[in-house]
Coordinates of C-alpha atoms in Angstrom, one line a residue:
M1 CA 0.5 -0.2 0.4
R2 CA 3.2 2.3 -0.2
T3 CA 1.9 4.1 -3.2
I4 CA -0.6 5.4 -2.1
K5 CA 0.2 7.1 1.3
L6 CA 2.2 8.7 -1.6
M7 CA 0.5 10.4 -3.5
S8 CA -1.7 13.5 -2.1
I9 CA -5.4 14.1 -2.6
L10 CA -4.8 16.5 -6.0
A11 CA -2.0 13.8 -7.0
V12 CA -4.6 10.9 -7.2
V13 CA -7.5 13.3 -9.3
I14 CA -5.1 14.1 -12.4
V15 CA -2.3 11.4 -12.0
L16 CA -1.4 10.0 -15.1
I17 CA -1.8 5.5 -14.2
T18 CA -0.2 3.3 -17.0
S19 CA -2.5 0.8 -17.6
Q20 CA 0.0 -1.2 -19.7
S21 CA 2.5 -3.5 -18.2
C22 CA 5.6 -2.1 -20.4
K23 CA 4.6 1.1 -18.6
N24 CA 3.4 3.3 -21.8
G25 CA 0.7 5.7 -20.5
F26 CA -2.9 5.2 -21.6
L27 CA -4.5 8.0 -19.7
E28 CA -3.4 11.0 -21.7
G29 CA -6.7 13.5 -21.4
V30 CA -8.8 11.2 -18.7
N31 CA -8.3 13.2 -15.5
D32 CA -6.7 16.9 -16.6
N33 CA -8.2 20.0 -14.8
P34 CA -7.9 22.5 -16.5
N35 CA -9.7 24.9 -13.9
S36 CA -6.2 23.8 -11.6
P37 CA -8.2 23.8 -8.5
S38 CA -6.6 24.8 -4.9
E39 CA -9.7 22.8 -3.1
V40 CA -9.7 19.6 -3.7
T41 CA -13.9 19.1 -3.3
P42 CA -16.6 16.2 -4.4
R43 CA -17.2 17.3 -7.0
V44 CA -13.1 17.6 -7.5
L45 CA -12.5 13.6 -6.9
L46 CA -15.2 12.4 -8.0
P47 CA -14.6 12.1 -12.2
G48 CA -11.0 11.5 -12.3
A49 CA -11.8 8.2 -9.9
E50 CA -14.7 7.8 -12.6
G51 CA -12.4 7.7 -15.7
N52 CA -9.9 5.7 -14.1
L53 CA -12.0 3.0 -13.1
A54 CA -13.2 2.9 -16.8
Y55 CA -9.5 3.0 -18.1
A56 CA -8.9 0.0 -15.5
L57 CA -11.5 -2.4 -16.9
G58 CA -10.5 -1.1 -20.6
G59 CA -7.1 -1.3 -19.9
D60 CA -5.0 -4.3 -17.9
L61 CA -8.0 -6.0 -15.8
G62 CA -9.9 -6.3 -19.3
R63 CA -7.2 -7.2 -21.5
Y64 CA -6.2 -10.3 -19.0
T65 CA -9.5 -10.7 -18.3
A66 CA -10.2 -11.1 -22.3
L67 CA -7.7 -13.7 -22.7
M68 CA -8.4 -16.0 -19.6
T69 CA -11.9 -16.7 -20.9
Q70 CA -10.9 -16.1 -24.6
Y71 CA -11.8 -13.6 -26.2
V72 CA -8.8 -12.2 -28.1
T73 CA -5.7 -14.2 -27.7
G74 CA -2.4 -13.1 -27.5
A75 CA -0.8 -12.5 -30.9
S76 CA 2.6 -11.0 -30.2
R77 CA 5.3 -9.8 -27.5
Q78 CA 3.6 -9.8 -24.0
F79 CA 0.9 -10.8 -25.0
A80 CA 2.3 -13.8 -27.1
S81 CA 3.5 -14.8 -23.6
Y82 CA -0.3 -14.3 -21.3
N83 CA -1.9 -16.5 -23.7
S84 CA -0.2 -19.0 -22.7
Y85 CA -0.3 -17.6 -18.7
V86 CA 3.0 -16.5 -18.6
F87 CA 2.2 -13.7 -15.9
T88 CA 5.2 -12.0 -13.2
E89 CA 3.8 -10.0 -10.2
E90 CA 5.2 -7.0 -11.8
D91 CA 2.1 -7.4 -13.9
F92 CA -0.1 -6.4 -11.9
N93 CA 1.5 -3.5 -10.5
N94 CA -0.1 -0.7 -12.5
L95 CA -3.6 -2.1 -12.3
W96 CA -3.0 -2.3 -8.1
N97 CA -2.2 1.3 -7.8
N98 CA -4.6 3.3 -10.6
L99 CA -7.4 1.0 -8.7
Y100 CA -6.5 2.0 -4.8
A101 CA -4.5 5.2 -5.5
A102 CA -6.1 6.5 -8.3
T103 CA -9.6 5.6 -7.9
M104 CA -10.3 3.7 -4.2
K105 CA -8.8 6.9 -2.5
N106 CA -11.5 9.0 -3.9
Y107 CA -14.5 7.3 -3.8
F108 CA -12.9 7.1 0.1
T109 CA -11.7 10.9 0.2
I110 CA -15.5 12.0 -0.6
I111 CA -16.8 9.9 2.2
Q112 CA -14.5 11.2 4.2
I113 CA -15.7 14.8 3.0
E114 CA -19.7 14.3 3.8
E115 CA -18.7 12.8 7.2
A116 CA -17.2 15.4 8.3
S117 CA -20.4 17.8 6.6
P118 CA -23.4 15.4 6.6
G119 CA -26.0 17.1 3.8
N120 CA -23.3 18.6 2.1
Y121 CA -22.2 16.2 -0.8
S122 CA -24.9 13.6 0.1
I123 CA -25.1 12.0 -3.7
Y124 CA -21.8 12.0 -4.1
D125 CA -21.6 10.2 -1.0
G126 CA -23.9 7.9 -2.2
I127 CA -22.3 7.8 -6.0
A128 CA -19.1 6.7 -3.8
R129 CA -20.4 4.4 -2.0
I130 CA -21.6 2.5 -5.0
L131 CA -18.3 2.3 -7.3
M132 CA -16.5 1.8 -3.7
A133 CA -18.0 -1.2 -3.7
Y134 CA -18.2 -1.9 -7.3
T135 CA -14.3 -1.6 -6.8
I136 CA -13.4 -3.4 -4.1
G137 CA -16.0 -6.5 -6.2
L138 CA -13.5 -5.9 -8.6
S139 CA -10.2 -6.4 -6.9
T140 CA -11.4 -9.1 -5.0
D141 CA -12.8 -11.3 -7.9
V142 CA -9.4 -11.6 -9.1
W143 CA -6.7 -11.2 -5.9
G144 CA -9.4 -12.7 -3.2
D145 CA -7.6 -11.2 0.1
I146 CA -7.4 -7.5 -0.2
P147 CA -6.4 -4.5 2.1
Y148 CA -9.6 -2.7 2.6
D149 CA -10.9 -1.4 6.1
E150 CA -7.3 0.6 6.8
A151 CA -5.9 0.6 3.3
F152 CA -6.5 4.5 2.8
L153 CA -5.6 5.9 5.8
G154 CA -1.9 7.4 4.5
N155 CA 0.5 7.6 7.5
E156 CA -1.7 6.4 9.7
Q157 CA -1.6 2.8 8.5
L158 CA 1.3 2.4 6.0
H159 CA 1.3 -1.4 6.1
A160 CA -2.2 -1.8 5.5
P161 CA -3.9 -5.4 6.8
Y162 CA -5.5 -7.9 4.9
N163 CA -9.8 -8.1 5.1
T164 CA -10.9 -12.1 3.9
Q165 CA -12.8 -12.3 0.6
E166 CA -15.6 -13.1 2.3
E167 CA -15.6 -9.4 5.3
V168 CA -14.6 -7.7 1.4
Y169 CA -17.9 -9.4 0.0
N170 CA -20.3 -8.3 3.8
R171 CA -18.5 -4.6 2.9
I172 CA -19.2 -4.5 -0.8
Q173 CA -23.2 -5.2 0.3
S174 CA -23.3 -2.2 3.4
L175 CA -22.3 -0.1 1.2
L176 CA -24.5 -0.4 -1.7
D177 CA -27.4 -0.7 1.5
V178 CA -26.1 2.3 3.2
A179 CA -25.7 4.4 -1.0
I180 CA -29.2 3.3 -1.2
D181 CA -30.8 4.8 1.9
E182 CA -28.8 7.9 1.9
M183 CA -29.8 8.6 -2.2
S184 CA -34.0 7.2 -1.3
N185 CA -33.6 10.6 0.8
D186 CA -33.7 13.6 0.5
P187 CA -30.9 15.6 0.4
G188 CA -32.4 18.6 1.7
D189 CA -31.5 21.7 0.7
D190 CA -28.0 23.0 0.3
F191 CA -26.7 19.6 -0.9
D192 CA -24.4 19.7 -4.3
V193 CA -25.4 18.0 -6.8
P194 CA -22.8 16.4 -9.1
D195 CA -24.4 17.2 -12.4
A196 CA -21.6 17.7 -15.4
N197 CA -19.2 15.7 -12.5
D198 CA -20.9 12.7 -12.8
F199 CA -19.5 10.9 -16.4
I200 CA -22.1 8.6 -15.8
Y201 CA -25.5 9.3 -15.0
G202 CA -25.2 12.8 -14.1
G203 CA -25.5 13.4 -10.8
D204 CA -29.5 10.4 -11.4
A205 CA -29.7 9.3 -8.2
A206 CA -32.9 7.6 -9.2
S207 CA -30.2 5.5 -11.6
W208 CA -27.4 5.2 -8.8
I209 CA -30.1 3.8 -7.0
S210 CA -31.5 0.9 -9.6
L211 CA -27.4 -0.3 -10.3
A212 CA -26.9 0.1 -6.5
H213 CA -30.0 -3.2 -6.5
A214 CA -28.4 -4.7 -9.7
L215 CA -25.1 -4.7 -8.2
K216 CA -26.3 -6.0 -5.4
A217 CA -27.4 -9.1 -7.0
R218 CA -24.1 -9.2 -9.0
F219 CA -22.6 -9.8 -5.8
Y220 CA -25.2 -11.8 -4.4
I221 CA -25.4 -14.5 -7.8
H222 CA -21.3 -14.6 -6.6
L223 CA -21.9 -16.2 -3.6
I224 CA -23.5 -19.0 -5.5
N225 CA -20.8 -22.1 -4.6
V226 CA -21.0 -20.2 -1.1
D227 CA -25.1 -20.6 -0.1
P228 CA -27.5 -21.7 -3.0
G229 CA -30.4 -19.2 -0.5
Y230 CA -27.5 -16.4 -2.5
A231 CA -29.5 -16.4 -6.1
Q232 CA -33.2 -15.8 -3.6
M233 CA -31.2 -12.3 -2.4
A234 CA -30.4 -11.9 -5.8
L235 CA -33.7 -11.9 -7.7
D236 CA -35.1 -10.4 -4.4
E237 CA -32.9 -7.0 -6.0
I238 CA -33.5 -8.4 -8.9
N239 CA -37.0 -6.9 -8.2
A240 CA -36.2 -4.4 -6.1
G241 CA -34.3 -2.6 -8.7
G242 CA -35.6 -2.2 -11.8
P243 CA -34.6 -2.4 -15.0
I244 CA -31.2 0.0 -14.6
A245 CA -29.6 2.7 -17.6
D246 CA -26.6 1.2 -18.9
A247 CA -23.7 2.5 -16.7
E248 CA -21.5 4.1 -18.9
Y249 CA -18.2 5.7 -19.2
P250 CA -17.6 8.0 -21.8
F251 CA -14.9 9.2 -24.7
N252 CA -13.8 11.4 -26.4
S253 CA -11.1 12.7 -29.2
A254 CA -9.3 14.9 -26.6
G255 CA -9.5 11.3 -24.1
P256 CA -9.4 8.6 -26.1
G257 CA -10.6 5.3 -24.9
P258 CA -8.3 2.6 -23.5
W259 CA -8.7 0.0 -26.3
Y260 CA -8.6 2.9 -29.3
Q261 CA -5.2 4.1 -27.1
Y262 CA -3.9 0.2 -27.3
I263 CA -4.3 -0.9 -30.4
E264 CA -2.4 2.9 -31.6
Q265 CA 0.4 2.1 -29.7
R266 CA 0.4 -1.5 -29.1
D267 CA -1.8 -3.5 -31.1
D268 CA -0.7 -7.2 -30.1
I269 CA -3.4 -8.6 -29.9
A270 CA -5.5 -10.9 -32.6
Y271 CA -9.5 -11.3 -32.8
D272 CA -9.9 -14.4 -33.3
G273 CA -11.1 -15.9 -29.3
S274 CA -13.5 -18.9 -29.0
C275 CA -15.9 -16.7 -28.9
L276 CA -16.2 -15.2 -32.0
Q277 CA -15.3 -18.9 -33.3
L278 CA -19.0 -19.8 -31.9
M279 CA -20.2 -15.8 -33.5
Q280 CA -19.7 -17.5 -36.9
T281 CA -20.9 -20.6 -36.8
R282 CA -24.0 -19.5 -35.0
D283 CA -24.6 -16.6 -37.2
D284 CA -24.6 -13.6 -34.7
P285 CA -25.7 -10.4 -36.1
R286 CA -22.6 -9.1 -33.4
Y287 CA -20.2 -10.6 -34.8
G288 CA -19.9 -7.6 -37.4
V289 CA -20.6 -5.1 -34.5
Y290 CA -18.1 -7.1 -32.2
V291 CA -15.3 -7.5 -35.5
D292 CA -14.1 -5.4 -37.7
V293 CA -15.7 -7.4 -40.6
N294 CA -15.2 -5.3 -43.4
G295 CA -12.1 -3.3 -42.1
D296 CA -13.7 0.5 -42.8
Y297 CA -11.7 1.4 -39.7
W298 CA -8.5 -0.3 -38.0
G299 CA -8.5 -2.7 -41.0
P300 CA -10.3 -6.4 -41.5
G301 CA -10.2 -8.6 -38.8
Y302 CA -10.0 -5.8 -35.9
L303 CA -11.8 -5.2 -32.9
G304 CA -15.0 -3.0 -34.2
P305 CA -15.5 0.7 -33.8
F306 CA -18.6 0.4 -30.9
F307 CA -15.3 -0.9 -29.0
S308 CA -12.4 0.8 -29.9
A309 CA -13.2 4.4 -32.1
D310 CA -11.6 7.0 -29.6
N311 CA -15.3 8.0 -29.0
S312 CA -16.4 4.5 -27.3
P313 CA -17.1 4.3 -24.2
V314 CA -16.4 2.0 -21.5
W315 CA -19.4 0.2 -19.9
L316 CA -19.3 -0.8 -16.0
M317 CA -22.9 -2.8 -15.7
T318 CA -25.1 -3.4 -18.8
E319 CA -29.3 -4.2 -19.2
F320 CA -28.6 -7.4 -20.5
E321 CA -26.5 -8.5 -17.9
R322 CA -28.7 -7.4 -15.4
K323 CA -31.4 -9.8 -16.9
F324 CA -28.9 -12.8 -17.6
I325 CA -28.2 -12.0 -13.7
E326 CA -32.2 -12.5 -13.7
A327 CA -32.4 -15.3 -15.8
E328 CA -30.0 -17.6 -14.0
A329 CA -31.6 -16.9 -10.3
R330 CA -35.5 -18.2 -11.2
F331 CA -33.6 -20.5 -13.5
R332 CA -31.6 -21.5 -9.6
T333 CA -34.8 -20.7 -7.1
G334 CA -36.8 -23.7 -9.6
D335 CA -38.7 -21.2 -10.9
A336 CA -38.4 -22.6 -15.0
A337 CA -40.9 -20.2 -16.9
G338 CA -39.5 -17.0 -15.0
A339 CA -35.5 -17.9 -16.6
Q340 CA -36.9 -18.6 -20.3
T341 CA -38.7 -15.3 -20.0
A342 CA -34.9 -13.4 -18.5
F343 CA -33.0 -15.0 -20.8
T344 CA -35.0 -14.0 -23.9
E345 CA -35.4 -11.3 -23.1
A346 CA -31.8 -10.7 -21.9
I347 CA -30.7 -11.8 -24.9
Q348 CA -32.9 -8.9 -27.0
A349 CA -31.7 -6.6 -24.4
S350 CA -28.7 -7.4 -25.7
M351 CA -29.2 -7.2 -29.7
D352 CA -30.9 -4.0 -29.0
F353 CA -27.5 -3.0 -27.1
Y354 CA -25.7 -3.2 -30.4
G355 CA -28.0 -2.1 -32.8
V356 CA -28.6 -5.7 -34.8
D357 CA -31.6 -7.7 -35.3
G358 CA -31.9 -10.5 -33.2
A359 CA -35.5 -11.9 -33.8
A360 CA -34.0 -15.7 -36.4
Y361 CA -30.9 -15.6 -34.1
I362 CA -33.4 -15.3 -31.1
A363 CA -35.8 -18.6 -32.5
A364 CA -32.5 -20.4 -33.0
N365 CA -30.8 -20.3 -29.8
G366 CA -33.5 -18.6 -27.2
T367 CA -35.2 -21.6 -25.7
L368 CA -33.3 -23.4 -22.5
N369 CA -33.4 -27.0 -22.6
A370 CA -33.9 -29.2 -20.0
G371 CA -30.7 -30.4 -18.7
T372 CA -28.2 -27.5 -20.2
E373 CA -29.9 -24.2 -18.8
L374 CA -27.7 -22.8 -16.7
E375 CA -24.9 -23.2 -19.8
Q376 CA -27.1 -22.4 -22.0
I377 CA -28.2 -19.0 -19.7
M378 CA -23.7 -18.3 -19.3
T379 CA -23.1 -19.2 -22.0
E380 CA -25.4 -16.5 -24.1
K381 CA -24.1 -14.3 -21.1
W382 CA -20.5 -14.5 -22.1
I383 CA -21.1 -14.0 -25.8
A384 CA -23.6 -10.6 -25.2
N385 CA -20.8 -9.5 -22.3
F386 CA -17.8 -9.5 -24.5
L387 CA -14.9 -7.9 -23.4
N388 CA -16.3 -7.4 -19.8
A389 CA -14.0 -8.7 -16.9
E390 CA -17.1 -10.1 -15.4
S391 CA -17.7 -13.5 -18.0
W392 CA -14.1 -14.7 -15.6
V393 CA -16.0 -14.8 -12.7
D394 CA -19.4 -16.2 -14.3
M395 CA -16.5 -18.8 -16.6
R396 CA -15.3 -19.7 -12.5
R397 CA -18.3 -19.7 -10.5
T398 CA -19.7 -22.1 -12.7
G399 CA -17.6 -23.8 -14.9
F400 CA -19.6 -22.5 -18.3
P401 CA -19.0 -21.5 -21.2
A402 CA -15.9 -25.1 -20.7
L403 CA -12.7 -23.5 -22.5
T404 CA -9.9 -25.5 -23.5
S405 CA -7.4 -24.6 -21.9
N406 CA -4.0 -22.9 -24.3
V407 CA -1.6 -24.9 -22.7
P408 CA -2.2 -28.9 -22.2
G409 CA -2.0 -29.5 -19.4
T410 CA -2.0 -26.4 -17.4
P411 CA -5.9 -24.8 -16.7
I412 CA -6.6 -21.3 -17.4
P413 CA -6.1 -19.3 -14.5
T414 CA -8.2 -18.5 -11.8
R415 CA -6.5 -15.6 -9.8
F416 CA -4.0 -12.8 -10.2
V417 CA -0.6 -12.7 -8.5
Y418 CA -0.4 -9.8 -6.0
P419 CA 1.3 -7.2 -7.3
T420 CA 5.4 -6.7 -6.5
N421 CA 4.8 -3.8 -4.3
E422 CA 2.8 -5.4 -1.9
R423 CA 5.3 -8.2 -1.4
L424 CA 8.5 -5.5 -0.8
Y425 CA 6.5 -3.1 0.7
N426 CA 3.7 -4.6 2.3
S427 CA 4.3 -6.0 6.1
N428 CA 1.3 -7.3 6.2
A429 CA 0.1 -8.9 3.2
T430 CA 0.5 -12.7 3.7
N431 CA -0.4 -13.7 1.2
A432 CA 2.0 -11.6 -1.1
E433 CA 3.4 -14.9 -2.4
S434 CA 0.8 -15.9 -4.7
D435 CA 0.4 -17.6 -8.2
M436 CA -2.2 -17.9 -10.9
Y437 CA -4.0 -20.5 -9.3
S438 CA -3.3 -20.1 -4.6
P439 CA -4.9 -19.0 -3.0
K440 CA -7.8 -20.3 -4.1
L441 CA -10.0 -17.5 -3.7
W442 CA -13.6 -18.3 -1.2
W443 CA -16.4 -18.5 -3.1
L444 CA -14.6 -21.1 -5.9
P445 CA -16.9 -24.0 -5.8

């Protein structure tokens, strides 16, 4: 945690964190603050934290997990080694530092500011709690035990102890509960509305509340191997929150998105993984969105501009993911008819999201068959959630899709290695001697 302690809060807001292991940066423009504010407030902290989270999702986290889930394959240089699951602890330094120092530290500070002056920044506080829950969820789902309770105390705690993954999951639900409660109440007359400082929902409390319920469902369904009762808890949250507006962070030519920058600067990934191969065999209409078939943007066979244009957003969660969670939860709770309805609606929502006609595809692939329901739900969710790190969680916890390892005799990794800096500088990093398989994550079967 040493990196966190060495950064000032303002530097955290505008720091250009590298999102690739080669140490070449991909954050140009995302946190620039032309007004050079002299006072650190939530309106200064939130935009940078949201941007850094988006770069993590579309950067190292998105690319590494896309290899595990076989959306892409490593073609050359570092990614040729990664394709054989050869990672070192140095490969994860940038991702860890981005999530902790440039992202979660800002959320923590926003929460502290609201606690010191209750009511002034209640909407910011709710957003910060939701995004903190989201980000520690991402972190624990790839590393397992992580520092949280004392991770952001600066000089008061230079060697932050680790929380168990079970503890972190409890913190996730608590953060979301408090956020829902806080954003559901009348904040009073003097509160500060984020508006343009919230790039995801423009400060709209109702949208954030719906997302919080959907995230509660996501993190409950992760724990299905811990206790089957979590399926009903996930379904309860689906029902409580209702549909969500797709949560996305926008980019533009002045601050282009992470996939655009990656292809422009490095380009050592091939877009020919198992997912895309399956889509071709099924004549999936989304294939021409995922891949630049005719070469109209980067070239034939490259990642399609829906994901790779300079102004392509990064998505935190979509309505179709929420519907797939509902389909799984209904199946697991014995509601076959409800599972079928949610399954069909999830596929249709995905087709709508990508702007294609899904009628023929749904007619051919949209019926759940007895004995293969879970495999069908998870496979369709995998296809829809292209390049999303959530697919690696689904694959590890359910076994679907059942992919063949890139390396005969070597299983697909089940976790990330702890970064070098944790092993060297945090004396409480008791499990820092990790690999891509151990220590085993708590929620794994």
